Coordinates of C-alpha atoms in Angstrom, one line a residue:
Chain A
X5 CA 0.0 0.0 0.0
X6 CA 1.6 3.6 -1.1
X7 CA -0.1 6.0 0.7
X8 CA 0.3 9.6 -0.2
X9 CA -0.2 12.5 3.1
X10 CA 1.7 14.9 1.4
X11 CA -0.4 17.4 -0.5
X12 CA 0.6 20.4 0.9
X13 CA 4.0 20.0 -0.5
X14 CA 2.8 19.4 -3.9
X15 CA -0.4 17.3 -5.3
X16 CA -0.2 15.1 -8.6
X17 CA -1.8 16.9 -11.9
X18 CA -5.4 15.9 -12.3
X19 CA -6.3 13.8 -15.9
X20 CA -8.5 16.9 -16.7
X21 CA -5.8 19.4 -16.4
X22 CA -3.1 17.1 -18.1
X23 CA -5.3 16.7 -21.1
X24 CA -5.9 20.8 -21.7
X25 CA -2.1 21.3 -21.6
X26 CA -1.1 18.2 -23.7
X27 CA -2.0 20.3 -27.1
X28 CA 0.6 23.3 -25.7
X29 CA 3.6 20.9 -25.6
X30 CA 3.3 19.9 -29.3
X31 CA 1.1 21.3 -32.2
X32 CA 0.0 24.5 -30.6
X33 CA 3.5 25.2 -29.7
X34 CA 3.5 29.1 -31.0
X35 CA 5.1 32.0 -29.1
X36 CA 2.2 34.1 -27.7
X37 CA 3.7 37.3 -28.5
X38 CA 4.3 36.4 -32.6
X39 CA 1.8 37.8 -34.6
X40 CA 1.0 35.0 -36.9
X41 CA -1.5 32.0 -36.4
X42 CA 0.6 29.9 -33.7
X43 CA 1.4 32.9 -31.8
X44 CA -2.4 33.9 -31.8
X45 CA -3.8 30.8 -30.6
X46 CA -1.4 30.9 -27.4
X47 CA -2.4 34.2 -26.7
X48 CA -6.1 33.5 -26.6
X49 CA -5.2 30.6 -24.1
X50 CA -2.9 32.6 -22.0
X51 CA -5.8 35.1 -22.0
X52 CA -8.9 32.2 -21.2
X53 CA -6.8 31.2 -18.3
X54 CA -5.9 34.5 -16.9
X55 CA -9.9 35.3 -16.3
X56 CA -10.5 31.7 -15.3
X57 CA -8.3 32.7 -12.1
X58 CA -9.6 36.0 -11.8
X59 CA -12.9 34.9 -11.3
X60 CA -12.1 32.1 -8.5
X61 CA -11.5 35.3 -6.5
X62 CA -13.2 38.1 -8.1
X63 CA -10.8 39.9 -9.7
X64 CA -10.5 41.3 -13.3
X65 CA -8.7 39.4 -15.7
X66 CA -5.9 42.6 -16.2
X67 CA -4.9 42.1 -12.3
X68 CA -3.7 38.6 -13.2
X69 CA 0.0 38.5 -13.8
X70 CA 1.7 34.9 -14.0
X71 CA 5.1 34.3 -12.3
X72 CA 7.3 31.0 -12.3
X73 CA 5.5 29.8 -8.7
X74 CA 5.0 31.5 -5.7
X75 CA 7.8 31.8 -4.4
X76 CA 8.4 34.5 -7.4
X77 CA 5.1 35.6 -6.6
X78 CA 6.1 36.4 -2.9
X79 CA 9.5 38.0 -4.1
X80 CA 7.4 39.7 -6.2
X81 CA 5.3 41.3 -4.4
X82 CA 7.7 42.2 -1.9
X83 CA 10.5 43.6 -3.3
X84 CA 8.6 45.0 -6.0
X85 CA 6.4 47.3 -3.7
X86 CA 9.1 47.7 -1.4
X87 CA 11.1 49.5 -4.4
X88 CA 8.2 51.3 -5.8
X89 CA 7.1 52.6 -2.2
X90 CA 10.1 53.3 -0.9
X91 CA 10.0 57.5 -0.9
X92 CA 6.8 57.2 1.2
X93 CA 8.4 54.6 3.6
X94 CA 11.1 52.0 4.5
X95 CA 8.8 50.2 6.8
X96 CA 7.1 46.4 6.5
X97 CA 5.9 44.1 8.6
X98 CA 4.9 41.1 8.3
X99 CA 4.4 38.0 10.7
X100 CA 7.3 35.1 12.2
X101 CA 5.4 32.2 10.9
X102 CA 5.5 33.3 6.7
X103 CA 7.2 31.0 4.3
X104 CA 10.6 31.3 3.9
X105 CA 9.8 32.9 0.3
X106 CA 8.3 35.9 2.7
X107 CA 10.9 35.6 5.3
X108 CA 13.9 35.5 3.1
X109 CA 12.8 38.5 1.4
X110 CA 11.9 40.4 4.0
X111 CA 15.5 39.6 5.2
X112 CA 17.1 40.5 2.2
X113 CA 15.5 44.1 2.1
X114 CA 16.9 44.6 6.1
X115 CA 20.1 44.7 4.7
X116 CA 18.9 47.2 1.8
X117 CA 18.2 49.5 4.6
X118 CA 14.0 48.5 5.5
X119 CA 13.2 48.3 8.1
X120 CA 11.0 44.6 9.1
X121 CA 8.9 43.8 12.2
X122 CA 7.9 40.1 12.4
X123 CA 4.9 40.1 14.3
X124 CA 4.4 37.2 17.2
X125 CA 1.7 34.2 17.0
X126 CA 0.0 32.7 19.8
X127 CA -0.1 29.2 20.5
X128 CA -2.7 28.0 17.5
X129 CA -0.4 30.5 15.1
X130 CA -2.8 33.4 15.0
X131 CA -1.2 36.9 15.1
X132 CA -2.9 39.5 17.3
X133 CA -4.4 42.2 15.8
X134 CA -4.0 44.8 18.5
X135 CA 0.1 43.6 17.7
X136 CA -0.6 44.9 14.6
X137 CA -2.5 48.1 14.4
X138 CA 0.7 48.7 17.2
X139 CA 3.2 47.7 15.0
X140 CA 2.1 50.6 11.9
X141 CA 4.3 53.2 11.8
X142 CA 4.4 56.6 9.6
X143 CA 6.7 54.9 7.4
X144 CA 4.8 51.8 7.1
X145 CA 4.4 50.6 3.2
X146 CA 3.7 46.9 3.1
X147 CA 1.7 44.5 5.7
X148 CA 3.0 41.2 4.3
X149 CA 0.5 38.4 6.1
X150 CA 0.3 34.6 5.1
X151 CA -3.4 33.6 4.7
X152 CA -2.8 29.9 5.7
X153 CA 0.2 28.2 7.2
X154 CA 1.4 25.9 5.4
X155 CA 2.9 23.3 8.2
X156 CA 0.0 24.0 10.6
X157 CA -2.5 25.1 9.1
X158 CA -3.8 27.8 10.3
X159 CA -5.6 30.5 8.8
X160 CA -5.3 34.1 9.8
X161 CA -8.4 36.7 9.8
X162 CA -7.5 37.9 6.2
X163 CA -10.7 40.3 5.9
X164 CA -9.7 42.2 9.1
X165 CA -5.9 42.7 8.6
X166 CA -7.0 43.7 5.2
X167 CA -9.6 45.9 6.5
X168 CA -6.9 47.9 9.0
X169 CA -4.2 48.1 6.1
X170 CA -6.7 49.8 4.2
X171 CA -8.0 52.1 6.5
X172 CA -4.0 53.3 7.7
X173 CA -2.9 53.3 3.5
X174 CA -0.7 50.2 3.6
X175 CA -0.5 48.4 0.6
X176 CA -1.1 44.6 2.2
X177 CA 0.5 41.5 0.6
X178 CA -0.7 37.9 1.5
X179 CA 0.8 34.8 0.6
X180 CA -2.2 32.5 -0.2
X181 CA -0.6 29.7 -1.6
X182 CA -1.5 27.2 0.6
X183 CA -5.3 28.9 0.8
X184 CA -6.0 29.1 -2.5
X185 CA -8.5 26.1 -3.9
X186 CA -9.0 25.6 0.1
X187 CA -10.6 29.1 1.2
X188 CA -13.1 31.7 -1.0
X189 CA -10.9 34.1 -1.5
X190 CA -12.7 37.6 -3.0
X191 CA -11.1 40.2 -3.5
X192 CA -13.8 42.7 -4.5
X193 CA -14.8 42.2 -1.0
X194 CA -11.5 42.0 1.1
X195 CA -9.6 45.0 0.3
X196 CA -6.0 42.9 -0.7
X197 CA -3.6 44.6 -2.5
X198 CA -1.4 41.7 -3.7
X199 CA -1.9 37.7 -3.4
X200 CA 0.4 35.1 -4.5
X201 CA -0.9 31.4 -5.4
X202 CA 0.7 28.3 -7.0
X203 CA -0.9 26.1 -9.5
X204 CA 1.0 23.3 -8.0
X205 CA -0.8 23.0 -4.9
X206 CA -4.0 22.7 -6.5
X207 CA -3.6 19.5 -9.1
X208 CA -2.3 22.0 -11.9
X209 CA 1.3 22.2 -13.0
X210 CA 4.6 23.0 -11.4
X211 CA 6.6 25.9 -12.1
X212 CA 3.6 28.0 -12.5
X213 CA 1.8 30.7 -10.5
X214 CA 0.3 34.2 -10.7
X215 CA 0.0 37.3 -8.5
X216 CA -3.2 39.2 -7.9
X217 CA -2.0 43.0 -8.6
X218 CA -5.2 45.2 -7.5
X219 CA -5.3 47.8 -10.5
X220 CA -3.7 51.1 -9.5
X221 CA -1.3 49.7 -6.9
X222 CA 2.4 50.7 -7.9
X223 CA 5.0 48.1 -8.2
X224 CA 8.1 47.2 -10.0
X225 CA 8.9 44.7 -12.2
X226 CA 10.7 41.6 -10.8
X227 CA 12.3 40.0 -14.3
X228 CA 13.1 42.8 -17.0
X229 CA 13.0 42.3 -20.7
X230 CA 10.5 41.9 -23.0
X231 CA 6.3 42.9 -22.9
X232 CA 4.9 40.0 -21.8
X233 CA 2.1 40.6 -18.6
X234 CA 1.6 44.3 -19.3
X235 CA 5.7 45.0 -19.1
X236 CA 5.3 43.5 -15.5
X237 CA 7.2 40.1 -15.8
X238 CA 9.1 39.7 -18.9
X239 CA 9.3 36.1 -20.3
X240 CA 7.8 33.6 -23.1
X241 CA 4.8 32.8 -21.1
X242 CA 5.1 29.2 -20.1
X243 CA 1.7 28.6 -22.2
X244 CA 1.1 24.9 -21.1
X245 CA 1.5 25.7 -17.5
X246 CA -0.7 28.8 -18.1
X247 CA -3.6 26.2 -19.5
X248 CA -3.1 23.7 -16.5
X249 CA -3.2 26.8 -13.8
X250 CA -6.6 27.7 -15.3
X251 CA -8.0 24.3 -15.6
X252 CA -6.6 23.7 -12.3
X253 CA -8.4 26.6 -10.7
X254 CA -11.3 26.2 -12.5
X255 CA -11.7 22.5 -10.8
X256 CA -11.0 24.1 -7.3
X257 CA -13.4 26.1 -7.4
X258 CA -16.6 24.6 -8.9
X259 CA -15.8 22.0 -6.2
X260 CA -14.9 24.0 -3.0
X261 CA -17.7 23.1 -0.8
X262 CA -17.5 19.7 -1.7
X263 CA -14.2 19.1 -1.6
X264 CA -13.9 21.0 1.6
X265 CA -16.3 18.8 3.6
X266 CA -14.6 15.6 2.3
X267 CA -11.4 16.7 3.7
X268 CA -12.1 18.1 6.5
X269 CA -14.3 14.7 7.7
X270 CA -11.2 13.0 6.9
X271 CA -8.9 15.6 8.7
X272 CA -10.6 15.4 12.0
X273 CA -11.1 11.8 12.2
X274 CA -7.4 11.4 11.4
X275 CA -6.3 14.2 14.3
X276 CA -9.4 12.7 16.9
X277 CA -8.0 9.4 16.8
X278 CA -4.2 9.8 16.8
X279 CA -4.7 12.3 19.8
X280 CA -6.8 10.2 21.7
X281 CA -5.1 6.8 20.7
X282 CA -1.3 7.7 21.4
X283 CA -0.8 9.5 24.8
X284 CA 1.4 12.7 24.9
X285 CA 0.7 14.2 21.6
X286 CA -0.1 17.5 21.1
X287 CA -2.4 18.7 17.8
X288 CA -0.5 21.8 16.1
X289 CA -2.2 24.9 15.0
X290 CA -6.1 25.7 15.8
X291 CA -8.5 23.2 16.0
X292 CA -10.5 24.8 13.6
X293 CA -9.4 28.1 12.1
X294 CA -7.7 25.3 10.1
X295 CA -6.7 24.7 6.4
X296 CA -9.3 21.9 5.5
X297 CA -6.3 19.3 4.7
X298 CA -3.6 20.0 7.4
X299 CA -3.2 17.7 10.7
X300 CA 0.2 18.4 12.3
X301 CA 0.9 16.6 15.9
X302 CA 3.7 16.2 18.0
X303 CA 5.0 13.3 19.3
X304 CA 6.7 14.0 22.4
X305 CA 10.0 12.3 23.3
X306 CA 10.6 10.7 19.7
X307 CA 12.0 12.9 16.5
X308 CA 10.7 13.3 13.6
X309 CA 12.7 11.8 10.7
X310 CA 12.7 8.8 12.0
X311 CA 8.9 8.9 12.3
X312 CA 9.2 9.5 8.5
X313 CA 11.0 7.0 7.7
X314 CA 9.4 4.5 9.6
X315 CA 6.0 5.3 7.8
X316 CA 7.8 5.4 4.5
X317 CA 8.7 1.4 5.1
X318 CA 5.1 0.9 5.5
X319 CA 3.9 3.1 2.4
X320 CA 3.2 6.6 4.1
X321 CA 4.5 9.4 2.9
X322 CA 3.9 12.8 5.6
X323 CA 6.0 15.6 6.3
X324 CA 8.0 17.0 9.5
X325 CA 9.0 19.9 11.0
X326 CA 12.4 18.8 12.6
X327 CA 15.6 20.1 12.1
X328 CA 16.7 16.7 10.4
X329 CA 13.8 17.0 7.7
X330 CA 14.4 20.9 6.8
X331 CA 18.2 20.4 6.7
X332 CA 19.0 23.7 9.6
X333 CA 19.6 23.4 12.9
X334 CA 16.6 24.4 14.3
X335 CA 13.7 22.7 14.2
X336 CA 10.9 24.6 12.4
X337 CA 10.6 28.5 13.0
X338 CA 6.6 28.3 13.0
X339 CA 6.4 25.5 15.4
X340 CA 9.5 27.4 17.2
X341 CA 7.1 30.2 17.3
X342 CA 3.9 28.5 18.2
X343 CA 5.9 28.1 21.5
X344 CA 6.8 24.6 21.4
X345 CA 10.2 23.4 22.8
X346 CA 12.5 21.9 20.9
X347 CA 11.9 18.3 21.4
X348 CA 8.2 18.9 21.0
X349 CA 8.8 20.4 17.7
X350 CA 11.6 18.0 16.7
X351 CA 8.8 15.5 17.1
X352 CA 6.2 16.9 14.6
X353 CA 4.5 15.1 11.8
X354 CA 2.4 16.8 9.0
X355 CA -0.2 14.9 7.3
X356 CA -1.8 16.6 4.1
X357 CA -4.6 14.8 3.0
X358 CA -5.8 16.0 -0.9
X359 CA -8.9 15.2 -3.5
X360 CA -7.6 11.7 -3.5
X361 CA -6.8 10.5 -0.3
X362 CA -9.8 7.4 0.9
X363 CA -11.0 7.0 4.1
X364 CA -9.3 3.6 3.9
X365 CA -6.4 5.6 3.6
X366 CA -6.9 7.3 6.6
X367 CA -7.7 4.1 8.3
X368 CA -4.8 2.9 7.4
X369 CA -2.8 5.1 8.8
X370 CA -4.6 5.5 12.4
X371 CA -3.9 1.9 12.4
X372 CA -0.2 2.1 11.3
X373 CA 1.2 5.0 13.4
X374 CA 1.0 4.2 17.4
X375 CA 2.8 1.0 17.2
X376 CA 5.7 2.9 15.3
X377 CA 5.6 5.9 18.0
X378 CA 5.7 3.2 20.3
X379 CA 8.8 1.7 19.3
X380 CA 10.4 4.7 18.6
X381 CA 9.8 5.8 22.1
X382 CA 10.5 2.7 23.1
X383 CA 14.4 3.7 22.2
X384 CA 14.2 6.9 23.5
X385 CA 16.3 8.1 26.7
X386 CA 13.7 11.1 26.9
X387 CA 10.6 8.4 27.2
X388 CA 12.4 6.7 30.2
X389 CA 11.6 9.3 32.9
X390 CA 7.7 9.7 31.8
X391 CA 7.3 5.1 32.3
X392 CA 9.2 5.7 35.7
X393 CA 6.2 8.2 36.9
Chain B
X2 CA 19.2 9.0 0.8
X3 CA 20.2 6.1 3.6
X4 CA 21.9 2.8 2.6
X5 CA 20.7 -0.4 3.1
X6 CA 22.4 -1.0 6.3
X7 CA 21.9 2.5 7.9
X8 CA 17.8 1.4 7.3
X9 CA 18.3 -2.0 8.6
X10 CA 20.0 -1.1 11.9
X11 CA 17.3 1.9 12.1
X12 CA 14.4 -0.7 11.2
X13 CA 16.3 -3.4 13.5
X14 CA 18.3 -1.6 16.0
X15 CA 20.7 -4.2 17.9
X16 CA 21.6 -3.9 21.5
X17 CA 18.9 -1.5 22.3
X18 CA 17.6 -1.2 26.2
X19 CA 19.3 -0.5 29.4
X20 CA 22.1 -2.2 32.0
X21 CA 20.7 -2.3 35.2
X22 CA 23.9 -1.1 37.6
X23 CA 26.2 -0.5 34.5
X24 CA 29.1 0.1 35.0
X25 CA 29.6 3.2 33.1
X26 CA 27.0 5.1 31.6
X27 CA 26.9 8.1 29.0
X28 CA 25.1 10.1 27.4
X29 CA 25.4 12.9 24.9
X30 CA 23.8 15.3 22.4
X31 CA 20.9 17.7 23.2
X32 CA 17.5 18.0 22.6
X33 CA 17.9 21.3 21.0
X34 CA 19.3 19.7 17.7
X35 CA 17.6 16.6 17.7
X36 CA 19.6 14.3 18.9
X37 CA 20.6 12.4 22.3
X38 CA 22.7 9.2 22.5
X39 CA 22.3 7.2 26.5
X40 CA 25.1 4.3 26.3
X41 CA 25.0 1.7 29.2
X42 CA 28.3 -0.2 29.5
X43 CA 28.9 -3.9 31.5
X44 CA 32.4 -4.2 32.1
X45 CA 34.6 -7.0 32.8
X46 CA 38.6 -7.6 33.1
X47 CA 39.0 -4.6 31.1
X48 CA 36.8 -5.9 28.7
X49 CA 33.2 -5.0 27.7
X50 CA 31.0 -7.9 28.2
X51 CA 27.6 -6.2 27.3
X52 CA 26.5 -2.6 25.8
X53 CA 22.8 -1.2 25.4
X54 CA 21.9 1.6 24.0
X55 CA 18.7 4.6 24.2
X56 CA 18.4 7.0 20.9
X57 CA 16.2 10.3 20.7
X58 CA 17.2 11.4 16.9
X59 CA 16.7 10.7 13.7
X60 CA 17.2 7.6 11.1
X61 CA 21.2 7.7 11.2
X62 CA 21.3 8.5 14.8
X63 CA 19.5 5.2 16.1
X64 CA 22.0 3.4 12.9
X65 CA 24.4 5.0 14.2
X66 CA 24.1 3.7 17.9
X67 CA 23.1 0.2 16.9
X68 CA 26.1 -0.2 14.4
X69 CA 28.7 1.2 17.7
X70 CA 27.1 -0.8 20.2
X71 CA 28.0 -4.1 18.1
X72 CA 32.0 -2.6 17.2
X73 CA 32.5 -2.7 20.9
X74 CA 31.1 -6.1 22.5
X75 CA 33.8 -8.0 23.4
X76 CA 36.4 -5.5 23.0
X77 CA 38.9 -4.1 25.4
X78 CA 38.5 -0.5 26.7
X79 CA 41.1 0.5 24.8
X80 CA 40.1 -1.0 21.7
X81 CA 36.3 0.7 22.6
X82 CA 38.4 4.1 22.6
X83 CA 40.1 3.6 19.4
X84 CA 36.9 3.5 18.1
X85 CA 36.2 6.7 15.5
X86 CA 33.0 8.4 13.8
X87 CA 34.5 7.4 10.6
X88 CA 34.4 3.6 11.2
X89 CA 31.2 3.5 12.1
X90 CA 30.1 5.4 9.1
X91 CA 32.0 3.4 6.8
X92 CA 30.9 -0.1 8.8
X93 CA 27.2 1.5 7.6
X94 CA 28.4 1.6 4.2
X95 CA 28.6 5.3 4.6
X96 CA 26.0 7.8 5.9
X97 CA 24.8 11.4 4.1
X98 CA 26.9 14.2 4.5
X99 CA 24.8 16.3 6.7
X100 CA 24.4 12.9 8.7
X101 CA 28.2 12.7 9.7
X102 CA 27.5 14.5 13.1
X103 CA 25.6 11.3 14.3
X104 CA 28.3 8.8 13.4
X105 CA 30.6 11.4 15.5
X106 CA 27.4 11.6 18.5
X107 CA 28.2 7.7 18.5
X108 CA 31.9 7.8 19.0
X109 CA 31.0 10.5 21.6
X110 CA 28.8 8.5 23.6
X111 CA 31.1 5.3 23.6
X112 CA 34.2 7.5 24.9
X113 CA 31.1 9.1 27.2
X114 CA 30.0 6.2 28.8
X115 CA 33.9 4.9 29.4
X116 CA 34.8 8.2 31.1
X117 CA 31.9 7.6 33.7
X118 CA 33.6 3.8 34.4
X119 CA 37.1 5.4 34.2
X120 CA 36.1 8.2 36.8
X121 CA 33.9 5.7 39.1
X122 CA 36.7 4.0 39.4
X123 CA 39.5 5.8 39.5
X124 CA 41.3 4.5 36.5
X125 CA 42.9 6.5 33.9
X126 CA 43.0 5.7 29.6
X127 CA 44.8 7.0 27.3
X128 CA 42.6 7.6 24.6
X129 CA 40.0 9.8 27.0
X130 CA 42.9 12.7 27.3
X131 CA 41.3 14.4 24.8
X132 CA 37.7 13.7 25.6
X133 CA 35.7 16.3 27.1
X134 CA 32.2 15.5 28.2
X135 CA 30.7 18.8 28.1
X136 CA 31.8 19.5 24.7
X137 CA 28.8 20.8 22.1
X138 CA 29.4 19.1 18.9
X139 CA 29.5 21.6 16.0
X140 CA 26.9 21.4 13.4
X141 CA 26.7 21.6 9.7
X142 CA 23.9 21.1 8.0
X143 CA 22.6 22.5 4.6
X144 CA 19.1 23.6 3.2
X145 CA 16.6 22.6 1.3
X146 CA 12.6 22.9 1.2
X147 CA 9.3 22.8 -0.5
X148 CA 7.8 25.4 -2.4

């Protein structure tokens, strides 16, 4: 049995999707900025696809800009108003639990002279909006806010942060990558400036994302060179991924409400069970201002690579936030700042459950997992203390 | 990413447990990066007899243990001492770079667990003059992530 809890790393390309984009890779191979036949057929595509997106969240089809992913979205959107701001301010802030696409950025502009304040969580991952309306400054130009974490899950109140940003001038910036095709996102109703999604995470394509651009916000390009997205990201459009992005979205959202329920039945079995079935765990994130998919738990007194390795031998595939997994040091910065120690978040597993995951699947692995943190803690000098109580 | 006998002695660790009244026990490693090695030691005529071992780390950690614990049964102290990160890694047919620091955690918490004999009982070894228990063991690992 191969079992794949992974989803909010990256999730397969549905049949659908495959089959709109197959065309792109061979006879309608044209360059959409060419004027003859092949170039005008990609251009219509590029240009189907772009409104497709921009009506999952109610934008216009011209706000719609396609980057390589969004990570370039979030570098994007950063730097870019950062650069095009920066005579009103040198201020941004943003939160401690972004992405490192966010983080790294905002780390990179520090030592361009901005000026950053990362903004603490509570326990679930929630920032505080007093925190913030404390944080804004005169020379504040960017609020730079994830929608949804993307190892716990949790989603921020995106309408008020929007809503304050607004009403102090701020441009505001949120990373919805792991959001979007989870969360109705409208942006003729929340006041966002900038949002960055990946087609990726949503059955479409790799290497393939967009960034909302409200009309009227100022920004600088990113790449330089040629036309392409209203002189805003230079580049042959990567047409295929382009078609699979839309068809991808398109998917998402007819099925929202149904897909939502599915996975969320699934996700709360799945964290009920493993909570109540293994003692000292601890769920991750809130219980339910929660991305539909995401169950994160620690194990206490056992680390998590080896968790991940020992559900790999029996066909499950999950995710961790300990230092061994992510390559640093430190275990994960969001579980560091969810206030977990160090063991607690050495010992954390992710389970992403997506549009195809069964509930046999799910069985599966409730009945596969406490024997293995069992014998892991079994091994464990930290576990020897707790039997002796 | 592991070979075949780092995930054998991860999937069937050897010589795991504890000595009741060992007679020299270690331990090493910190919870802050992951990793802890507890090494019991049964010694006899110089020579040790029996060795268990407790892991808190990842896949190449518990490997890393296991494949130590069975170097040393049987051998003399000083043998146990000569004992570096580098054989152990190689007896695993080699570990991931950013893995090394367990195979040197091991070596750590043999030499470990024969300082506490050698200081219980008042005996002095060559090959613990460099050895300092309190030592943090540097680092090094490199990125890479999901996006």
């Amino acid at each position: 049995m191969k079992i794949y809890l992974d989803y909010a790393a990256t999730t397969p390309v549905k049949k659908e999707v495959l089959d709109e984009m197959m065309p792109y890779f061979t006879e309608k191979f044209g360059n959409p900025s060419s004027v003859h036949s092949f170039g005008r057929e990609n251009k219509k595509a590029i240009s189907e696809s772009r409104s497709k997106i921009a009506n999952t969240i109610g934008a216009k089809p011209e706000e719609i800009y396609f980057t390589g992913g969004g990570s370039e979205a979030d570098n994007w959107a950063i730097k870019g108003i950062a650069y095009a701001q920066k005579n009103k301010g040198n201020h941004i802030i943003t939160s401690k639990i972004e992405h490192h696409a966010v983080l790294h950025t905002c780390e990179y502009l520090e030592k361009e002279g901005f000026e950053v304040t990362y903004l603490d969580v509570d326990e679930y991952g929630l920032i505080n909006i007093d925190d913030l309306k404390d944080a804004i400054k005169e020379n504040t130009i960017l609020i730079t806010i994830m929608y949804a974490n993307n190892e716990i899950g949790t989603i921020q109140p995106i309408e008020e942060i929007a809503e304050i940003a607004k009403e102090n001038s701020i441009v505001f910036h949120t990373d919805a990558v792991q959001a979007y095709g989870n969360k109705k996102i409208d942006v003729s109703k929340t006041p966002i400036d900038l949002l960055s999604i990946s087609s990726h995470k949503i059955y479409g394509p790799k290497g393939i994302g967009a960034l909302y651009i409200r009309k009227g916000v100022k920004i600088h390009p990113l790449v330089h060179g040629g036309a392409q997205e209203r002189k805003r990201r230079a580049g042959t459009e990567n047409t295929h991924g382009i078609v699979g992005f839309g068809k991808a979205a398109e998917i998402a959202y007819e099925n929202l409400e149904e897909h939502n329920a599915k996975l969320i039945k699934l996700r709360d079995k799945l964290i009920n069970e493993l909570t109540s079935k293994i003692p000292y765990t601890k769920l991750n994130g809130h219980p339910t201002k929660r991305l539909p998919g995401n169950v994160n738990i620690s194990f206490e007194f056992i680390e998590g690579e080896s968790l991940l390795l020992s559900l790999d031998m029996v066909g499950i595939a999950a995710s961790s936030g300990s230092a061994c997994t992510s390559g640093s040091l430190d275990p994960s910065h969001v579980l560091m700042a969810i206030g977990l120690s160090h063991e607690v978040a050495h010992g954390s597993l992710r389970l992403t459950i997506g549009d195809m995951t069964t509930e046999e699947e799910i069985d599966y692995v409730i009945e596969k997992l406490p024997p293995i943190v069992d014998r892991l803690r079994q091994m464990s000098p930290l576990y020897e203390k707790v039997k002796g109580e | 990413m592991y070979s075949e006998k780092v995930m054998d002695h991860f999937m069937n660790p050897r010589n795991v447990g504890e000595i009741e009244n060992a007679d020299g026990v270690g331990q090493v490693g910190n919870p802050r990066c992951g990793d802890i090695m507890k090494m019991y030691l049964k010694i006899n005529n110089n020579i040790i007899e029996d060795v268990k071992f407790k892991t808190f780390g990842c896949g190449s950690a518990i490997a890393t243990s296991s494949m130590a614990t069975e170097m040393i049964i049987g051998k003399t102290i000083e043998e146990a001492l000569d004992l570096t990160n580098k054989e152990v890694a190689n007896a695993l047919d080699g570990l991931p770079p950013i893995k090394m620091h367990c195979s040197v955690l091991a070596e750590q918490a043999v030499k470990s667990a024969i300082y506490d004999y050698a200081k219980k009982n008042n005996l002095y070894f060559e090959g613990l003059k460099d050895f300092n228990p309190d030592e943090e063991e540097d680092h090094h690992h490199d990125h890479d992530e999901e996006y």
